[in-house]
Amino acid sequence: MDHGENAYGLWSLVILNSAIFIMFAFSFFKPQTARDWRSFSAFSAFIVALFVEMYGFPLTIYLMSGWLQTRYPNLDILSHNAGHLWSTLLGEKGDPHFGVLHIASYVFLGFGFYLLSSAWNVLYHAQRRHTLATAGPYAKIRHPQYVAFVLILLGFLLQWPTVLTLVMFPILLIMYGRLAVTEEKEMQAQFGEEFARYATQTPRFFPYLSASPASH
């Protein structure tokens, strides 16, 4: 595909890319409970909305077309490159796929999927043993899978922002936060004092930059 030419209406690419990333995340997350399915479904909805605008119908570009044509008269707003709005708005020159934000998006996406995979491996074995997951990523934060989803979403937002996904992102943050609190109440009821000690020593979402205060 020539990224400088009109690249919309490619619905096969919408379906293919959505399926690849959703199945990729599914293989690492493997939802089992109703709560798992809610969080995974919200993630999947974000992915579909993203690729519909990236390859199908550029709703955000159409909504901004008047302003874009006035502000950037030489911009071909229906080219694929023009969809990388951060690059356009920041005045980057050259192919946006080699821009700083695009490269940063790959870092977020790669680490997000790595964290999702690592966390699932620890959680899977802990659930089989009916024990509390405290190893691997769970030794650093209490909800690595939700953090992984957020990193992946951030990676896509850096790469291809749309009105819909920018609206969905804070909603998903709130949803994952509430799911984490609900999950912790269940862990407290199941593991009691063991979970209380773990929660005291391990932050919920953001790892300590230095040794845990509890370790001093």
C-alpha angles and dihedrals in degrees: 000000000000104000091205094060133074104288107174132108089050095135094163087063090048091055095040097049094042091050094047096051095040092049090044090054091042091055090056099037104036099189114222108163130055088253091053091051092049092053093044093046091053090050091049092050089054091051093050092047089051097051094042087063095038096055109002119042119354098215094164092050091051092049090050097036096105094051094041093051091049095045096038107027093173095051117111095218094193095056118104092240091058088061089069088084098174089061091051095044093047091049095240116173126221131014109351090213088074095045123118094251093049091052090046089053090059090052091052092046095046095047091042093056091042091053092046091053095045093048094048092052091054094042093048094056092042091053091049089053092042089235135128115270106238104141132089112005089356088067088064103037135007097231110036093154093059090045088051091054090050092050091052092048090048090051091055092046090054089051103041119005118195133177092245097048092044088055092044095050100071090041089055091048090055092045093051090047092053092045089052092053091048091048091051092053089055092048090049090052092047102041103023115183093011091061092043090057091045092050091050093053100037125059119231102235112345118061120226112262089216133025115313112270088233090061093062 
